[in-house]
mmCIF file of C-alpha atoms in Angstrom:
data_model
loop_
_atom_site.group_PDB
_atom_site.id
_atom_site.type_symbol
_atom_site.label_atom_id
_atom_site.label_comp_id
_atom_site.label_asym_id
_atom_site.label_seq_id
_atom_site.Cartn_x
_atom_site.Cartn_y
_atom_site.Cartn_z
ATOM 1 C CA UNK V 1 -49.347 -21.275 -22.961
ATOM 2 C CA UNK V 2 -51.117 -18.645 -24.922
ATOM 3 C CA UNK V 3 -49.711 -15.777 -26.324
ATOM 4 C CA UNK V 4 -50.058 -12.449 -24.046
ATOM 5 C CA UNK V 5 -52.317 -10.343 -26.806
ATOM 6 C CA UNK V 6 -53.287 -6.850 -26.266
ATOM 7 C CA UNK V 7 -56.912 -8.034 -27.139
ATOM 8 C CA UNK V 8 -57.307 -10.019 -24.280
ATOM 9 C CA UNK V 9 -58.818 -9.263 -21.295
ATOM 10 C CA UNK V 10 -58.036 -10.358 -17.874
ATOM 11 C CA UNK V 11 -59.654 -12.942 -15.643
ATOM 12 C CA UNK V 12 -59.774 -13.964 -12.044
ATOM 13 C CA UNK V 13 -61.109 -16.689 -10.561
ATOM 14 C CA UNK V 14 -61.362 -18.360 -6.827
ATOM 15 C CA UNK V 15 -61.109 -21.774 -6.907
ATOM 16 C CA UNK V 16 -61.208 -24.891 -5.158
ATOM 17 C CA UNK V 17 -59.267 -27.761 -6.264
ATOM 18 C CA UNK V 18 -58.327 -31.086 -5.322
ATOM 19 C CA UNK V 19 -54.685 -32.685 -5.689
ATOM 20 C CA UNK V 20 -53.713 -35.737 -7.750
ATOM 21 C CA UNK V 21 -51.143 -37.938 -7.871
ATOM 22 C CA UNK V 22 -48.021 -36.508 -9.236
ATOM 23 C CA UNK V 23 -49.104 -33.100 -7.456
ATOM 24 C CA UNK V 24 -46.713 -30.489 -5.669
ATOM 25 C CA UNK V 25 -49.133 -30.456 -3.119
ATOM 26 C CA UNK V 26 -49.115 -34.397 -2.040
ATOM 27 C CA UNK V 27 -52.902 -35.828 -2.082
ATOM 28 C CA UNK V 28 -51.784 -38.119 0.402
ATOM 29 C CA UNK V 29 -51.674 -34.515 2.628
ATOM 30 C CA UNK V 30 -53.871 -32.632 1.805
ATOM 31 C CA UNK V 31 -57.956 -32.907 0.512
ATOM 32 C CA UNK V 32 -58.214 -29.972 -1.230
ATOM 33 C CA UNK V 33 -56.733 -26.073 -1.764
ATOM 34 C CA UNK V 34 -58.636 -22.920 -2.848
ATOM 35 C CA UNK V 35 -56.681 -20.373 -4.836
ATOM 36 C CA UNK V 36 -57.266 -17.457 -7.074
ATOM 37 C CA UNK V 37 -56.154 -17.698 -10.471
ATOM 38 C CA UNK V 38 -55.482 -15.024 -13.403
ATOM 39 C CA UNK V 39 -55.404 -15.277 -16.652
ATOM 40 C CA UNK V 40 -55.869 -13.497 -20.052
ATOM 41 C CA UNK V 41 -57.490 -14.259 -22.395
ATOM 42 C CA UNK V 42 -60.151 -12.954 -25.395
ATOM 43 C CA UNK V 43 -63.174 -14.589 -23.775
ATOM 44 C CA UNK V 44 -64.621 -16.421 -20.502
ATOM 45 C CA UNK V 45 -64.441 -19.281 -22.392
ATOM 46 C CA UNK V 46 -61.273 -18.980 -23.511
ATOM 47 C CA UNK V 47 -60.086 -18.339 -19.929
ATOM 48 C CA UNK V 48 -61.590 -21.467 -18.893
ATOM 49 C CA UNK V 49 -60.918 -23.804 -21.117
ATOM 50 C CA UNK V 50 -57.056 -22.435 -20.110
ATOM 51 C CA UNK V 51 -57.721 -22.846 -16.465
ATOM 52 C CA UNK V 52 -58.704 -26.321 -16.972
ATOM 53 C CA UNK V 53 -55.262 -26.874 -18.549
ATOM 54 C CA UNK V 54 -53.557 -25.283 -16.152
ATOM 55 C CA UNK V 55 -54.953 -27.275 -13.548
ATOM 56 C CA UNK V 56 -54.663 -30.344 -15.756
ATOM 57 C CA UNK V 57 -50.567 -28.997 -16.058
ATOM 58 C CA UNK V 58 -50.237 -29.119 -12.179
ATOM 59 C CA UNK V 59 -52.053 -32.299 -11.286
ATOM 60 C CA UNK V 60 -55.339 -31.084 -9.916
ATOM 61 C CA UNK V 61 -58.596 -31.350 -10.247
ATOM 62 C CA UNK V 62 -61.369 -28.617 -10.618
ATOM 63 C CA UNK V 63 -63.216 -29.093 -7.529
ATOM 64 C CA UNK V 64 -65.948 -25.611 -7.405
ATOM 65 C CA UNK V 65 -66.103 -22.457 -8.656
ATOM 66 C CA UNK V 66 -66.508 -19.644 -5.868
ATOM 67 C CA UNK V 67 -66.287 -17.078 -8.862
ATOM 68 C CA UNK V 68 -64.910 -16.160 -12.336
ATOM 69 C CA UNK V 69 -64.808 -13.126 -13.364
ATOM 70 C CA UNK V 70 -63.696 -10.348 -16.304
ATOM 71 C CA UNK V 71 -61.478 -8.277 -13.289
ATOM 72 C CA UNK V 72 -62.580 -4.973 -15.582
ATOM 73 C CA UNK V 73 -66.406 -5.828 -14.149
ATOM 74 C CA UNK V 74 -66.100 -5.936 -10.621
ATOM 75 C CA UNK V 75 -65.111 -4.325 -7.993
ATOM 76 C CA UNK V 76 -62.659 -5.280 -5.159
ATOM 77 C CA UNK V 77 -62.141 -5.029 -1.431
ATOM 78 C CA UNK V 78 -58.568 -3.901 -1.675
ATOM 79 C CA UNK V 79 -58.405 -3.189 -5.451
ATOM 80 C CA UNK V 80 -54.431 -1.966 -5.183
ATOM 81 C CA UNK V 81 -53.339 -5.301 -3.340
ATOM 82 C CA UNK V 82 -50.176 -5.502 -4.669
ATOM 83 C CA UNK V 83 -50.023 -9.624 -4.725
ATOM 84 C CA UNK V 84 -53.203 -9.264 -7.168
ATOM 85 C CA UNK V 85 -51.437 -6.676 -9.052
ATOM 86 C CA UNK V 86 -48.473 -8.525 -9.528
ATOM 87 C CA UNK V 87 -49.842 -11.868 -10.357
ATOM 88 C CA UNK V 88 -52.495 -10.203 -13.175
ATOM 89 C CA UNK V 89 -49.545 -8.143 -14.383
ATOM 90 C CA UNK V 90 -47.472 -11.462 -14.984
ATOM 91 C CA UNK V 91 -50.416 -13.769 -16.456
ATOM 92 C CA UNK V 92 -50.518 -10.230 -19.097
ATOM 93 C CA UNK V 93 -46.754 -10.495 -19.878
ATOM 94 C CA UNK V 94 -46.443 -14.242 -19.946
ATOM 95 C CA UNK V 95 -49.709 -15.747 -21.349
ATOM 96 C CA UNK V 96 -50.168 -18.640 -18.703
ATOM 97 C CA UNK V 97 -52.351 -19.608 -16.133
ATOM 98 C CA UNK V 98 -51.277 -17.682 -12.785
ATOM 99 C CA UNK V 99 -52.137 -19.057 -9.593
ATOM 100 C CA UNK V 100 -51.890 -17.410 -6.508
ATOM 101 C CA UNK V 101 -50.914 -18.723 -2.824
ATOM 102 C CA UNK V 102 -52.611 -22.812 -2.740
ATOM 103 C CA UNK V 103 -54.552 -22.545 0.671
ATOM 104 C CA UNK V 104 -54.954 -26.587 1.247
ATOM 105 C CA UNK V 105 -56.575 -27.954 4.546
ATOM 106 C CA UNK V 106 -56.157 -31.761 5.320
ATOM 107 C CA UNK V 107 -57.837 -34.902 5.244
ATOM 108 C CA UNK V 108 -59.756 -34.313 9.036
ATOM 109 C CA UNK V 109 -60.103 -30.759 8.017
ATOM 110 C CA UNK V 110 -63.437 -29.184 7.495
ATOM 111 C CA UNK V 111 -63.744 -27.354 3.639
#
């Protein structure tokens, strides 16, 4: 965990990952999940270098990258979701990696 700082910035990224052994989401069940993340840091690289820990943290592997993104730089579909509010607003008042709602397919599955 890194310290929320009022320097940092936030993040968000959509990701696709792949459980591991020791997962919450058993690798025996499911291939793979895509999720968003958020997290704040000073830098990209910061942010990633987190995310990879994160990931690390949970037992999964980084699979692809859809995007990553400084959230201040883009803009949204439905930029007042409130579940994309809510889980930047806690990665800003906790300092850790946030992921959002794991969307995992199976083994038979198609990506």
């Amino acid at each position: 965990m890194s310290p929320a700082s009022k320097d940092n910035r936030s993040f968000v990224g959509c990701i696709e990952v792949r459980p591991l052994d020791g997962c919450q989401l058993a690798p025996q069940e499911y291939a793979g999940a895509a999720v968003r993340c958020y997290i704040h840091a000073l830098s990209l690289e910061e942010a990633m270098i987190r995310m990879n820990e994160g990931l690390a943290e949970e037992f999964m592997e980084l699979v692809k990258i859809d995007f990553f993104v400084d959230e201040e730089s883009v803009e949204w579909e439905n930029p007042d979701d409130p579940t994309g509010i809510k889980l930047s607003d806690e990665a800003r008042a906790t300092g850790d990696v946030i992921f959002g709602e794991f969307r995992g397919w199976g083994h038979d599955e198609a990506e």
